[in-house]
Amino acid sequence: MKDFTCLSYALLTLISFSSAYPGMGDTMAAMRREANKFKRAESKQLIGDLRTLKDSQLTPIGKDIKGILLDQLNAESNVIDTSIPAGSLGSAACKADLCCVWKWISYEMTAKFNGTSGRCNKFARQAVRLGFHDAGVWSNTSTYGGADGSILLSDEINRADNSGLSAIAAQMQSWYKKYLPYGVSMADLIQMGANIATVACPLGPRIRSFVGRKDNSRAGPTGLLPGHTDSADSLIKLFAAKTIDAHDLVALVGAHTTSQQHFVNTARDGDPQDSTPGVWDVKFYPETTGSPAPRVLKFQSDVNLSKDPRSAEEWKEFSNPSSGQDHWNEDYAKAYTRLSLLGVNNINDLKECTKVLPPHRASYVAEDQPILDLWLQGEFDQLNDLVDEAIMLTGVGSGGSGTIINP
């Protein structure tokens, strides 16, 4: 592996692909990604109980998670269980299948996260952010916090960092009350919700999903979440303390592609961070560095990260219209798996229920995009639910839903 890395770097040094044959730029970019991948893999850190367990002590799931954390295994999965649940909640048949209760939960979440336009809606966007904010309250200098459900089991949700999460917080509390009797933890509910929301968004990756986290009602440490005006240096240092490098940080902030902001600039309440909110595409990356439609609001922290030499190259890679989507989905899945396990000290005992997630939607036709484009250009007043309901305004589609192909 090291020999290959050295060879790759030598080739990258000796060859000027900009003056070579057409298409060689993409080839060399792929080689550079592979070389960087090997270099980064050597610096990857294990977390939780995986730091101290020997390979001989690892369960099959523990081995897989270790492989994902060390950048040796893909964190995406197309394994889907299309059968109906083994039984109703509380039945002997459902109790006998660890993932049965999660299939029922997945049904509810998937229905809640889909907007009438076919885009993922505000509940999905908030669910992804909730997963970030619960897990992100951890660093390698803290002795508690992380993906433990504390954001909703303590007063943590009332912090300014968590403004805008009230709708999904109330919904998660309702689901928790319903499914707690069947052994579901708040910590798992939040992280499964983030993964289901991600794939509920058109083009979003199907991230391998693990359950068995333990709840904690102690509010996590403060000052561990990023701010929208942070410098690139502050962001990179903040996430390095979470064992997340600059490359993975760039992948994680791409989740802004689906968002609409409400508190960064209240005068522009509802403005999105790219021109296709509610769609898990890579337009966020080039539109952050370019000149998007007037209503696209850029976070200064994203702009800063896009320009820093430690993160700019990966930002450029994700911006590629031909290869960026698959590259980003793969990297995001790995990065979010790591984030979702911060502070979890029983990783080796977790179980996998990826099979209950809805299918990946590889392509999407946005029938509401014409009216959304007018809104983005400022042709009519702000309408916060436009992303979820624009299909109803256009009068196109059948039954109030956008056209989805190759679901």
mmCIF file of C-alpha atoms in Angstrom:
data_model
loop_
_atom_site.group_PDB
_atom_site.id
_atom_site.type_symbol
_atom_site.label_atom_id
_atom_site.label_comp_id
_atom_site.label_asym_id
_atom_site.label_seq_id
_atom_site.Cartn_x
_atom_site.Cartn_y
_atom_site.Cartn_z
ATOM 1 C CA MET A 1 0.000 0.000 0.000
ATOM 2 C CA LYS A 2 2.789 2.415 0.900
ATOM 3 C CA ASP A 3 4.651 1.584 -2.330
ATOM 4 C CA PHE A 4 1.531 2.394 -4.316
ATOM 5 C CA THR A 5 1.189 5.667 -2.445
ATOM 6 C CA CYS A 6 4.751 6.684 -3.249
ATOM 7 C CA LEU A 7 4.309 5.740 -6.888
ATOM 8 C CA SER A 8 1.119 7.758 -7.109
ATOM 9 C CA TYR A 9 2.753 10.841 -5.676
ATOM 10 C CA ALA A 10 5.699 10.443 -8.048
ATOM 11 C CA LEU A 11 3.379 10.273 -11.031
ATOM 12 C CA LEU A 12 1.449 13.296 -9.858
ATOM 13 C CA THR A 13 4.686 15.232 -9.521
ATOM 14 C CA LEU A 14 6.093 14.280 -12.907
ATOM 15 C CA ILE A 15 2.998 14.575 -15.105
ATOM 16 C CA SER A 16 1.343 17.863 -15.993
ATOM 17 C CA PHE A 17 -2.114 16.686 -16.867
ATOM 18 C CA SER A 18 -3.299 20.153 -17.843
ATOM 19 C CA SER A 19 -1.282 19.914 -21.068
ATOM 20 C CA ALA A 20 -1.901 16.221 -21.715
ATOM 21 C CA TYR A 21 -4.549 14.496 -23.787
ATOM 22 C CA PRO A 22 -8.251 15.382 -23.349
ATOM 23 C CA GLY A 23 -9.803 13.628 -20.397
ATOM 24 C CA MET A 24 -6.514 13.035 -18.664
ATOM 25 C CA GLY A 25 -7.442 15.656 -16.091
ATOM 26 C CA ASP A 26 -10.198 13.391 -14.751
ATOM 27 C CA THR A 27 -7.829 10.423 -14.780
ATOM 28 C CA MET A 28 -5.169 12.292 -12.845
ATOM 29 C CA ALA A 29 -7.772 13.655 -10.442
ATOM 30 C CA ALA A 30 -8.842 10.091 -9.732
ATOM 31 C CA MET A 31 -5.212 9.075 -9.168
ATOM 32 C CA ARG A 32 -4.730 12.014 -6.852
ATOM 33 C CA ARG A 33 -7.828 11.011 -4.880
ATOM 34 C CA GLU A 34 -6.501 7.486 -4.483
ATOM 35 C CA ALA A 35 -3.080 8.720 -3.393
ATOM 36 C CA ASN A 36 -4.636 11.115 -0.889
ATOM 37 C CA LYS A 37 -6.939 8.361 0.323
ATOM 38 C CA PHE A 38 -4.008 6.156 1.255
ATOM 39 C CA LYS A 39 -2.235 9.065 2.906
ATOM 40 C CA ARG A 40 -5.330 9.966 4.923
ATOM 41 C CA ALA A 41 -6.030 6.362 5.875
ATOM 42 C CA GLU A 42 -2.719 6.234 7.709
ATOM 43 C CA SER A 43 -3.840 9.094 9.965
ATOM 44 C CA LYS A 44 -7.342 7.778 10.684
ATOM 45 C CA GLN A 45 -8.131 7.271 14.366
ATOM 46 C CA LEU A 46 -10.288 4.675 16.054
ATOM 47 C CA ILE A 47 -12.865 5.817 18.579
ATOM 48 C CA GLY A 48 -14.784 4.438 21.545
ATOM 49 C CA ASP A 49 -14.073 0.882 22.636
ATOM 50 C CA LEU A 50 -12.466 0.094 19.274
ATOM 51 C CA ARG A 51 -9.370 1.947 20.471
ATOM 52 C CA THR A 52 -8.536 -0.751 23.004
ATOM 53 C CA LEU A 53 -10.030 -3.957 21.621
ATOM 54 C CA LYS A 54 -7.857 -6.430 19.744
ATOM 55 C CA ASP A 55 -9.003 -7.715 16.369
ATOM 56 C CA SER A 56 -9.604 -11.129 17.933
ATOM 57 C CA GLN A 57 -12.134 -9.502 20.271
ATOM 58 C CA LEU A 58 -14.147 -7.781 17.569
ATOM 59 C CA THR A 59 -17.601 -8.884 16.508
ATOM 60 C CA PRO A 60 -18.387 -8.936 12.763
ATOM 61 C CA ILE A 61 -20.092 -5.533 13.167
ATOM 62 C CA GLY A 62 -17.145 -4.240 15.170
ATOM 63 C CA LYS A 63 -14.795 -5.313 12.374
ATOM 64 C CA ASP A 64 -16.940 -3.615 9.749
ATOM 65 C CA ILE A 65 -17.161 -0.371 11.695
ATOM 66 C CA LYS A 66 -13.417 -0.438 12.256
ATOM 67 C CA GLY A 67 -12.951 -0.860 8.504
ATOM 68 C CA ILE A 68 -15.213 2.124 7.811
ATOM 69 C CA LEU A 69 -13.432 4.302 10.366
ATOM 70 C CA LEU A 70 -10.043 3.403 8.863
ATOM 71 C CA ASP A 71 -11.316 4.168 5.348
ATOM 72 C CA GLN A 72 -11.004 0.527 4.294
ATOM 73 C CA LEU A 73 -14.709 -0.244 3.791
ATOM 74 C CA ASN A 74 -17.568 1.579 2.107
ATOM 75 C CA ALA A 75 -20.189 2.970 4.476
ATOM 76 C CA GLU A 76 -22.984 2.785 1.897
ATOM 77 C CA SER A 77 -25.236 -0.237 1.444
ATOM 78 C CA ASN A 78 -27.911 -1.329 -1.012
ATOM 79 C CA VAL A 79 -29.103 -4.210 1.183
ATOM 80 C CA ILE A 80 -32.859 -3.670 1.491
ATOM 81 C CA ASP A 81 -35.497 -5.801 3.196
ATOM 82 C CA THR A 82 -38.648 -5.289 1.139
ATOM 83 C CA SER A 83 -40.766 -7.699 3.165
ATOM 84 C CA ILE A 84 -43.415 -6.484 5.587
ATOM 85 C CA PRO A 85 -42.389 -6.423 9.273
ATOM 86 C CA ALA A 86 -42.244 -9.791 11.018
ATOM 87 C CA GLY A 87 -45.157 -8.787 13.212
ATOM 88 C CA SER A 88 -46.917 -5.904 14.893
ATOM 89 C CA LEU A 89 -45.189 -3.909 17.616
ATOM 90 C CA GLY A 90 -44.950 -5.951 20.801
ATOM 91 C CA SER A 91 -45.730 -9.247 19.082
ATOM 92 C CA ALA A 92 -43.519 -12.259 19.702
ATOM 93 C CA ALA A 93 -42.505 -12.316 16.041
ATOM 94 C CA CYS A 94 -41.440 -8.669 16.097
ATOM 95 C CA LYS A 95 -39.535 -9.087 19.346
ATOM 96 C CA ALA A 96 -37.630 -11.998 17.803
ATOM 97 C CA ASP A 97 -36.321 -9.744 15.002
ATOM 98 C CA LEU A 98 -34.034 -6.955 16.269
ATOM 99 C CA CYS A 99 -34.788 -4.753 13.255
ATOM 100 C CA CYS A 100 -38.570 -5.270 13.235
ATOM 101 C CA VAL A 101 -39.269 -2.245 15.419
ATOM 102 C CA TRP A 102 -36.866 -0.210 13.279
ATOM 103 C CA LYS A 103 -38.795 -1.138 10.158
ATOM 104 C CA TRP A 104 -41.945 0.311 11.713
ATOM 105 C CA ILE A 105 -39.975 3.405 12.681
ATOM 106 C CA SER A 106 -38.545 3.690 9.175
ATOM 107 C CA TYR A 107 -42.037 3.607 7.684
ATOM 108 C CA GLU A 108 -43.116 6.501 9.906
ATOM 109 C CA MET A 109 -39.989 8.551 9.376
ATOM 110 C CA THR A 110 -39.930 8.091 5.608
ATOM 111 C CA ALA A 111 -43.533 9.284 5.343
ATOM 112 C CA LYS A 112 -42.792 12.268 7.583
ATOM 113 C CA PHE A 113 -39.648 13.281 5.705
ATOM 114 C CA ASN A 114 -41.052 13.402 2.146
ATOM 115 C CA GLY A 115 -42.503 16.675 0.886
ATOM 116 C CA THR A 116 -45.287 16.917 -1.662
ATOM 117 C CA SER A 117 -42.718 18.088 -4.221
ATOM 118 C CA GLY A 118 -40.731 14.863 -3.916
ATOM 119 C CA ARG A 119 -37.927 16.781 -2.227
ATOM 120 C CA CYS A 120 -37.159 15.995 1.390
ATOM 121 C CA ASN A 121 -38.983 18.427 3.636
ATOM 122 C CA LYS A 122 -38.214 20.535 6.689
ATOM 123 C CA PHE A 123 -38.557 17.575 9.052
ATOM 124 C CA ALA A 124 -35.905 15.689 7.099
ATOM 125 C CA ARG A 125 -33.577 18.673 6.987
ATOM 126 C CA GLN A 126 -33.975 19.210 10.714
ATOM 127 C CA ALA A 127 -33.462 15.494 11.414
ATOM 128 C CA VAL A 128 -30.069 15.591 9.704
ATOM 129 C CA ARG A 129 -29.099 18.670 11.717
ATOM 130 C CA LEU A 130 -30.368 17.091 14.937
ATOM 131 C CA GLY A 131 -28.114 14.093 14.332
ATOM 132 C CA PHE A 132 -25.146 16.423 13.820
ATOM 133 C CA HIS A 133 -25.866 18.436 16.941
ATOM 134 C CA ASP A 134 -26.366 15.472 19.273
ATOM 135 C CA ALA A 135 -23.221 13.669 18.145
ATOM 136 C CA GLY A 136 -21.088 16.770 17.627
ATOM 137 C CA VAL A 137 -21.064 17.765 21.298
ATOM 138 C CA TRP A 138 -17.947 15.680 21.915
ATOM 139 C CA SER A 139 -14.200 16.091 21.607
ATOM 140 C CA ASN A 140 -11.164 14.004 22.454
ATOM 141 C CA THR A 141 -10.678 16.135 25.573
ATOM 142 C CA SER A 142 -14.174 15.535 26.956
ATOM 143 C CA THR A 143 -15.223 12.574 29.093
ATOM 144 C CA TYR A 144 -18.893 12.650 28.086
ATOM 145 C CA GLY A 145 -21.208 13.842 25.342
ATOM 146 C CA GLY A 146 -21.600 12.622 21.776
ATOM 147 C CA ALA A 147 -24.319 10.517 20.171
ATOM 148 C CA ASP A 148 -26.131 9.790 23.418
ATOM 149 C CA GLY A 149 -29.546 11.424 22.976
ATOM 150 C CA SER A 150 -28.739 14.161 25.482
ATOM 151 C CA ILE A 151 -29.852 16.899 23.108
ATOM 152 C CA LEU A 152 -33.443 15.799 23.814
ATOM 153 C CA LEU A 153 -33.014 14.103 27.199
ATOM 154 C CA SER A 154 -31.652 17.232 28.892
ATOM 155 C CA ASP A 155 -32.047 20.978 28.439
ATOM 156 C CA GLU A 156 -29.408 20.948 25.701
ATOM 157 C CA ILE A 157 -32.017 21.609 23.011
ATOM 158 C CA ASN A 158 -32.602 25.090 24.505
ATOM 159 C CA ARG A 159 -29.108 26.290 23.647
ATOM 160 C CA ALA A 160 -28.777 28.947 20.936
ATOM 161 C CA ASP A 161 -26.816 26.438 18.818
ATOM 162 C CA ASN A 162 -30.002 24.413 18.469
ATOM 163 C CA SER A 163 -32.389 27.139 17.363
ATOM 164 C CA GLY A 164 -34.642 25.932 14.574
ATOM 165 C CA LEU A 165 -34.894 22.326 15.750
ATOM 166 C CA SER A 166 -38.146 22.632 17.686
ATOM 167 C CA ALA A 167 -40.349 20.857 15.120
ATOM 168 C CA ILE A 168 -38.157 17.763 14.800
ATOM 169 C CA ALA A 169 -37.466 17.802 18.556
ATOM 170 C CA ALA A 170 -41.200 17.554 19.277
ATOM 171 C CA GLN A 171 -41.607 14.822 16.669
ATOM 172 C CA MET A 172 -38.668 12.824 18.040
ATOM 173 C CA GLN A 173 -40.065 13.087 21.567
ATOM 174 C CA SER A 174 -43.359 11.701 20.273
ATOM 175 C CA TRP A 175 -41.601 8.808 18.531
ATOM 176 C CA TYR A 176 -39.492 8.162 21.620
ATOM 177 C CA LYS A 177 -42.564 7.927 23.831
ATOM 178 C CA LYS A 178 -44.135 5.495 21.379
ATOM 179 C CA TYR A 179 -41.133 3.236 20.812
ATOM 180 C CA LEU A 180 -39.307 3.357 24.174
ATOM 181 C CA PRO A 181 -41.367 0.400 25.476
ATOM 182 C CA TYR A 182 -39.866 -1.675 22.657
ATOM 183 C CA GLY A 183 -36.273 -1.004 23.658
ATOM 184 C CA VAL A 184 -35.503 1.958 21.396
ATOM 185 C CA SER A 185 -33.026 4.518 22.747
ATOM 186 C CA MET A 186 -33.243 8.229 22.018
ATOM 187 C CA ALA A 187 -29.613 8.138 20.857
ATOM 188 C CA ASP A 188 -30.415 5.538 18.197
ATOM 189 C CA LEU A 189 -33.666 7.226 17.245
ATOM 190 C CA ILE A 190 -31.835 10.477 16.492
ATOM 191 C CA GLN A 191 -29.053 8.860 14.452
ATOM 192 C CA MET A 192 -31.368 6.517 12.575
ATOM 193 C CA GLY A 193 -33.548 9.549 11.875
ATOM 194 C CA ALA A 194 -30.582 11.397 10.378
ATOM 195 C CA ASN A 195 -29.733 8.452 8.109
ATOM 196 C CA ILE A 196 -33.332 7.895 7.001
ATOM 197 C CA ALA A 197 -33.688 11.623 6.322
ATOM 198 C CA THR A 198 -30.508 11.630 4.238
ATOM 199 C CA VAL A 199 -31.694 8.888 1.906
ATOM 200 C CA ALA A 200 -35.217 10.333 1.876
ATOM 201 C CA CYS A 201 -33.653 13.306 0.095
ATOM 202 C CA PRO A 202 -33.337 12.640 -3.660
ATOM 203 C CA LEU A 203 -29.796 11.441 -4.538
ATOM 204 C CA GLY A 204 -28.885 10.970 -0.847
ATOM 205 C CA PRO A 205 -26.667 8.015 0.165
ATOM 206 C CA ARG A 206 -27.928 4.934 1.984
ATOM 207 C CA ILE A 207 -25.622 4.944 4.994
ATOM 208 C CA ARG A 208 -24.995 1.755 6.961
ATOM 209 C CA SER A 209 -26.968 2.192 10.162
ATOM 210 C CA PHE A 210 -26.183 0.703 13.553
ATOM 211 C CA VAL A 211 -28.224 0.562 16.752
ATOM 212 C CA GLY A 212 -27.488 -0.130 20.392
ATOM 213 C CA ARG A 213 -26.263 3.266 21.624
ATOM 214 C CA LYS A 214 -26.889 4.103 25.263
ATOM 215 C CA ASP A 215 -28.849 7.145 26.381
ATOM 216 C CA ASN A 216 -27.527 9.866 28.660
ATOM 217 C CA SER A 217 -29.606 12.612 30.270
ATOM 218 C CA ARG A 218 -26.621 14.782 31.166
ATOM 219 C CA ALA A 219 -26.309 17.812 28.889
ATOM 220 C CA GLY A 220 -23.178 17.644 26.760
ATOM 221 C CA PRO A 221 -20.271 20.102 26.978
ATOM 222 C CA THR A 222 -20.712 23.572 25.478
ATOM 223 C CA GLY A 223 -18.669 25.278 22.777
ATOM 224 C CA LEU A 224 -18.194 22.190 20.601
ATOM 225 C CA LEU A 225 -20.471 23.019 17.660
ATOM 226 C CA PRO A 226 -19.357 25.143 14.690
ATOM 227 C CA GLY A 227 -20.587 28.680 14.055
ATOM 228 C CA HIS A 228 -21.642 30.168 10.729
ATOM 229 C CA THR A 229 -18.887 32.819 10.818
ATOM 230 C CA ASP A 230 -16.025 30.546 11.953
ATOM 231 C CA SER A 231 -12.706 30.723 10.162
ATOM 232 C CA ALA A 232 -11.472 27.678 8.299
ATOM 233 C CA ASP A 233 -8.704 27.278 10.849
ATOM 234 C CA SER A 234 -11.187 27.264 13.737
ATOM 235 C CA LEU A 235 -13.394 24.715 11.972
ATOM 236 C CA ILE A 236 -10.539 22.397 11.078
ATOM 237 C CA LYS A 237 -9.175 22.484 14.634
ATOM 238 C CA LEU A 238 -12.643 22.001 16.130
ATOM 239 C CA PHE A 239 -13.287 18.898 14.043
ATOM 240 C CA ALA A 240 -9.775 17.532 14.420
ATOM 241 C CA ALA A 241 -10.604 17.264 18.129
ATOM 242 C CA LYS A 242 -13.535 15.065 17.052
ATOM 243 C CA THR A 243 -11.120 12.850 15.026
ATOM 244 C CA ILE A 244 -12.600 14.301 11.822
ATOM 245 C CA ASP A 245 -10.044 15.608 9.321
ATOM 246 C CA ALA A 246 -10.421 18.501 6.871
ATOM 247 C CA HIS A 247 -11.417 16.157 4.027
ATOM 248 C CA ASP A 248 -14.283 14.634 6.010
ATOM 249 C CA LEU A 249 -15.289 18.055 7.315
ATOM 250 C CA VAL A 250 -15.786 19.242 3.733
ATOM 251 C CA ALA A 251 -17.952 16.177 3.087
ATOM 252 C CA LEU A 252 -20.068 16.815 6.191
ATOM 253 C CA VAL A 253 -20.793 20.492 5.527
ATOM 254 C CA GLY A 254 -22.217 19.451 2.159
ATOM 255 C CA ALA A 255 -25.407 18.576 4.051
ATOM 256 C CA HIS A 256 -26.158 22.295 3.682
ATOM 257 C CA THR A 257 -27.234 21.417 0.140
ATOM 258 C CA THR A 258 -30.733 20.587 1.411
ATOM 259 C CA SER A 259 -31.127 23.376 3.924
ATOM 260 C CA GLN A 260 -33.060 26.590 4.393
ATOM 261 C CA GLN A 261 -31.703 29.000 7.001
ATOM 262 C CA HIS A 262 -33.894 30.769 9.525
ATOM 263 C CA PHE A 263 -31.532 32.337 12.074
ATOM 264 C CA VAL A 264 -28.282 33.267 10.316
ATOM 265 C CA ASN A 265 -30.099 36.182 8.655
ATOM 266 C CA THR A 266 -33.661 36.617 9.907
ATOM 267 C CA ALA A 267 -34.383 39.193 7.205
ATOM 268 C CA ARG A 268 -33.896 36.347 4.711
ATOM 269 C CA ASP A 269 -35.794 33.707 6.649
ATOM 270 C CA GLY A 270 -36.090 30.523 4.595
ATOM 271 C CA ASP A 271 -33.370 31.268 2.050
ATOM 272 C CA PRO A 272 -31.525 28.095 0.994
ATOM 273 C CA GLN A 273 -27.808 27.356 0.751
ATOM 274 C CA ASP A 274 -28.004 26.267 -2.871
ATOM 275 C CA SER A 275 -30.506 26.461 -5.715
ATOM 276 C CA THR A 276 -31.948 22.978 -5.166
ATOM 277 C CA PRO A 277 -32.922 22.774 -1.482
ATOM 278 C CA GLY A 278 -34.389 19.462 -0.439
ATOM 279 C CA VAL A 279 -32.222 17.597 -2.971
ATOM 280 C CA TRP A 280 -28.995 15.885 -1.904
ATOM 281 C CA ASP A 281 -26.965 17.081 -4.871
ATOM 282 C CA VAL A 282 -23.530 18.708 -5.105
ATOM 283 C CA LYS A 283 -24.658 22.142 -6.306
ATOM 284 C CA PHE A 284 -23.886 23.521 -2.858
ATOM 285 C CA TYR A 285 -20.145 23.250 -3.523
ATOM 286 C CA PRO A 286 -19.797 25.253 -6.777
ATOM 287 C CA GLU A 287 -22.515 27.699 -5.740
ATOM 288 C CA THR A 288 -20.640 28.497 -2.522
ATOM 289 C CA THR A 289 -17.573 29.462 -4.546
ATOM 290 C CA GLY A 290 -19.516 30.978 -7.464
ATOM 291 C CA SER A 291 -22.335 33.448 -8.086
ATOM 292 C CA PRO A 292 -25.645 31.687 -7.418
ATOM 293 C CA ALA A 293 -29.204 33.048 -7.559
ATOM 294 C CA PRO A 294 -29.887 36.041 -5.277
ATOM 295 C CA ARG A 295 -31.826 34.063 -2.681
ATOM 296 C CA VAL A 296 -29.043 31.532 -2.131
ATOM 297 C CA LEU A 297 -27.469 32.552 1.182
ATOM 298 C CA LYS A 298 -23.863 31.521 1.727
ATOM 299 C CA PHE A 299 -22.598 30.885 5.247
ATOM 300 C CA GLN A 300 -19.308 32.690 5.765
ATOM 301 C CA SER A 301 -17.900 29.580 7.430
ATOM 302 C CA ASP A 302 -18.555 27.588 4.236
ATOM 303 C CA VAL A 303 -16.921 30.257 2.091
ATOM 304 C CA ASN A 304 -13.904 30.243 4.399
ATOM 305 C CA LEU A 305 -13.594 26.470 4.228
ATOM 306 C CA SER A 306 -13.899 26.438 0.444
ATOM 307 C CA LYS A 307 -10.824 28.694 0.152
ATOM 308 C CA ASP A 308 -8.479 27.144 2.707
ATOM 309 C CA PRO A 309 -5.630 25.134 1.112
ATOM 310 C CA ARG A 310 -6.318 22.225 3.489
ATOM 311 C CA SER A 311 -9.875 21.854 2.233
ATOM 312 C CA ALA A 312 -10.132 23.673 -1.109
ATOM 313 C CA GLU A 313 -8.984 20.727 -3.223
ATOM 314 C CA GLU A 314 -11.658 18.429 -1.855
ATOM 315 C CA TRP A 315 -14.237 21.199 -2.264
ATOM 316 C CA LYS A 316 -13.243 21.348 -5.933
ATOM 317 C CA GLU A 317 -13.502 17.553 -6.283
ATOM 318 C CA PHE A 318 -17.060 17.529 -4.913
ATOM 319 C CA SER A 319 -17.949 20.396 -7.284
ATOM 320 C CA ASN A 320 -17.251 18.240 -10.338
ATOM 321 C CA PRO A 321 -20.611 17.781 -12.140
ATOM 322 C CA SER A 322 -19.653 14.386 -13.568
ATOM 323 C CA SER A 323 -17.934 12.658 -10.653
ATOM 324 C CA GLY A 324 -18.717 14.802 -7.630
ATOM 325 C CA GLN A 325 -22.013 13.157 -6.623
ATOM 326 C CA ASP A 326 -20.764 9.588 -6.181
ATOM 327 C CA HIS A 327 -17.525 10.821 -4.634
ATOM 328 C CA TRP A 328 -19.374 13.003 -2.137
ATOM 329 C CA ASN A 329 -21.956 10.354 -1.234
ATOM 330 C CA GLU A 330 -19.189 7.842 -0.519
ATOM 331 C CA ASP A 331 -17.174 10.274 1.577
ATOM 332 C CA TYR A 332 -20.175 11.701 3.403
ATOM 333 C CA ALA A 333 -21.359 8.206 4.383
ATOM 334 C CA LYS A 334 -17.985 7.406 5.936
ATOM 335 C CA ALA A 335 -17.655 10.783 7.634
ATOM 336 C CA TYR A 336 -21.173 10.696 9.059
ATOM 337 C CA THR A 337 -20.708 7.137 10.326
ATOM 338 C CA ARG A 338 -17.751 8.392 12.349
ATOM 339 C CA LEU A 339 -19.672 11.418 13.598
ATOM 340 C CA SER A 340 -22.667 9.281 14.604
ATOM 341 C CA LEU A 341 -20.429 7.123 16.811
ATOM 342 C CA LEU A 342 -18.601 9.862 18.721
ATOM 343 C CA GLY A 343 -18.852 9.254 22.450
ATOM 344 C CA VAL A 344 -20.220 5.723 21.905
ATOM 345 C CA ASN A 345 -18.204 3.292 24.013
ATOM 346 C CA ASN A 346 -19.964 0.066 23.063
ATOM 347 C CA ILE A 347 -19.389 0.152 19.307
ATOM 348 C CA ASN A 348 -18.342 -3.502 19.258
ATOM 349 C CA ASP A 349 -21.760 -4.506 20.620
ATOM 350 C CA LEU A 350 -23.857 -2.550 18.112
ATOM 351 C CA LYS A 351 -26.176 -4.288 15.652
ATOM 352 C CA GLU A 352 -26.946 -3.342 12.063
ATOM 353 C CA CYS A 353 -30.404 -2.435 10.752
ATOM 354 C CA THR A 354 -29.480 -0.738 7.467
ATOM 355 C CA LYS A 355 -31.923 -3.000 5.643
ATOM 356 C CA VAL A 356 -34.924 -1.022 6.965
ATOM 357 C CA LEU A 357 -33.877 2.233 5.266
ATOM 358 C CA PRO A 358 -35.845 3.311 2.185
ATOM 359 C CA PRO A 359 -34.150 2.848 -1.211
ATOM 360 C CA HIS A 360 -31.674 5.308 -2.665
ATOM 361 C CA ARG A 361 -33.181 7.589 -5.320
ATOM 362 C CA ALA A 362 -30.487 7.786 -7.976
ATOM 363 C CA SER A 363 -32.203 10.499 -10.001
ATOM 364 C CA TYR A 364 -34.982 13.006 -9.587
ATOM 365 C CA VAL A 365 -37.003 15.262 -11.869
ATOM 366 C CA ALA A 366 -38.005 18.449 -10.040
ATOM 367 C CA GLU A 367 -41.256 19.526 -11.667
ATOM 368 C CA ASP A 368 -41.444 22.412 -9.227
ATOM 369 C CA GLN A 369 -38.034 23.832 -10.227
ATOM 370 C CA PRO A 370 -39.410 26.509 -12.620
ATOM 371 C CA ILE A 371 -41.365 28.228 -9.859
ATOM 372 C CA LEU A 372 -38.543 27.623 -7.401
ATOM 373 C CA ASP A 373 -36.170 29.369 -9.822
ATOM 374 C CA LEU A 374 -38.470 32.405 -9.924
ATOM 375 C CA TRP A 375 -38.497 32.493 -6.140
ATOM 376 C CA LEU A 376 -34.694 32.168 -6.048
ATOM 377 C CA GLN A 377 -34.432 35.171 -8.351
ATOM 378 C CA GLY A 378 -36.644 37.190 -5.979
ATOM 379 C CA GLU A 379 -39.616 37.321 -8.341
ATOM 380 C CA PHE A 380 -42.084 36.990 -5.462
ATOM 381 C CA ASP A 381 -42.107 37.223 -1.675
ATOM 382 C CA GLN A 382 -40.560 34.711 0.664
ATOM 383 C CA LEU A 383 -42.499 31.523 1.199
ATOM 384 C CA ASN A 384 -40.849 29.249 3.739
ATOM 385 C CA ASP A 385 -42.708 26.106 2.804
ATOM 386 C CA LEU A 386 -42.076 26.533 -0.913
ATOM 387 C CA VAL A 387 -39.535 23.742 -1.035
ATOM 388 C CA ASP A 388 -42.071 21.342 0.448
ATOM 389 C CA GLU A 389 -45.160 22.595 -1.337
ATOM 390 C CA ALA A 390 -44.151 24.204 -4.647
ATOM 391 C CA ILE A 391 -45.516 21.265 -6.605
ATOM 392 C CA MET A 392 -48.964 22.223 -5.324
ATOM 393 C CA LEU A 393 -48.485 25.771 -6.572
ATOM 394 C CA THR A 394 -47.464 24.724 -10.074
ATOM 395 C CA GLY A 395 -50.391 22.378 -10.565
ATOM 396 C CA VAL A 396 -48.187 19.838 -12.329
ATOM 397 C CA GLY A 397 -47.623 16.207 -11.416
ATOM 398 C CA SER A 398 -50.040 13.539 -10.365
ATOM 399 C CA GLY A 399 -51.514 13.459 -6.883
ATOM 400 C CA GLY A 400 -49.357 16.342 -5.716
ATOM 401 C CA SER A 401 -45.982 14.674 -6.073
ATOM 402 C CA GLY A 402 -42.988 15.262 -8.276
ATOM 403 C CA THR A 403 -41.784 12.733 -10.799
ATOM 404 C CA ILE A 404 -39.131 10.394 -9.474
ATOM 405 C CA ILE A 405 -37.292 8.051 -11.808
ATOM 406 C CA ASN A 406 -35.165 5.025 -10.973
ATOM 407 C CA PRO A 407 -36.135 5.055 -7.277
#
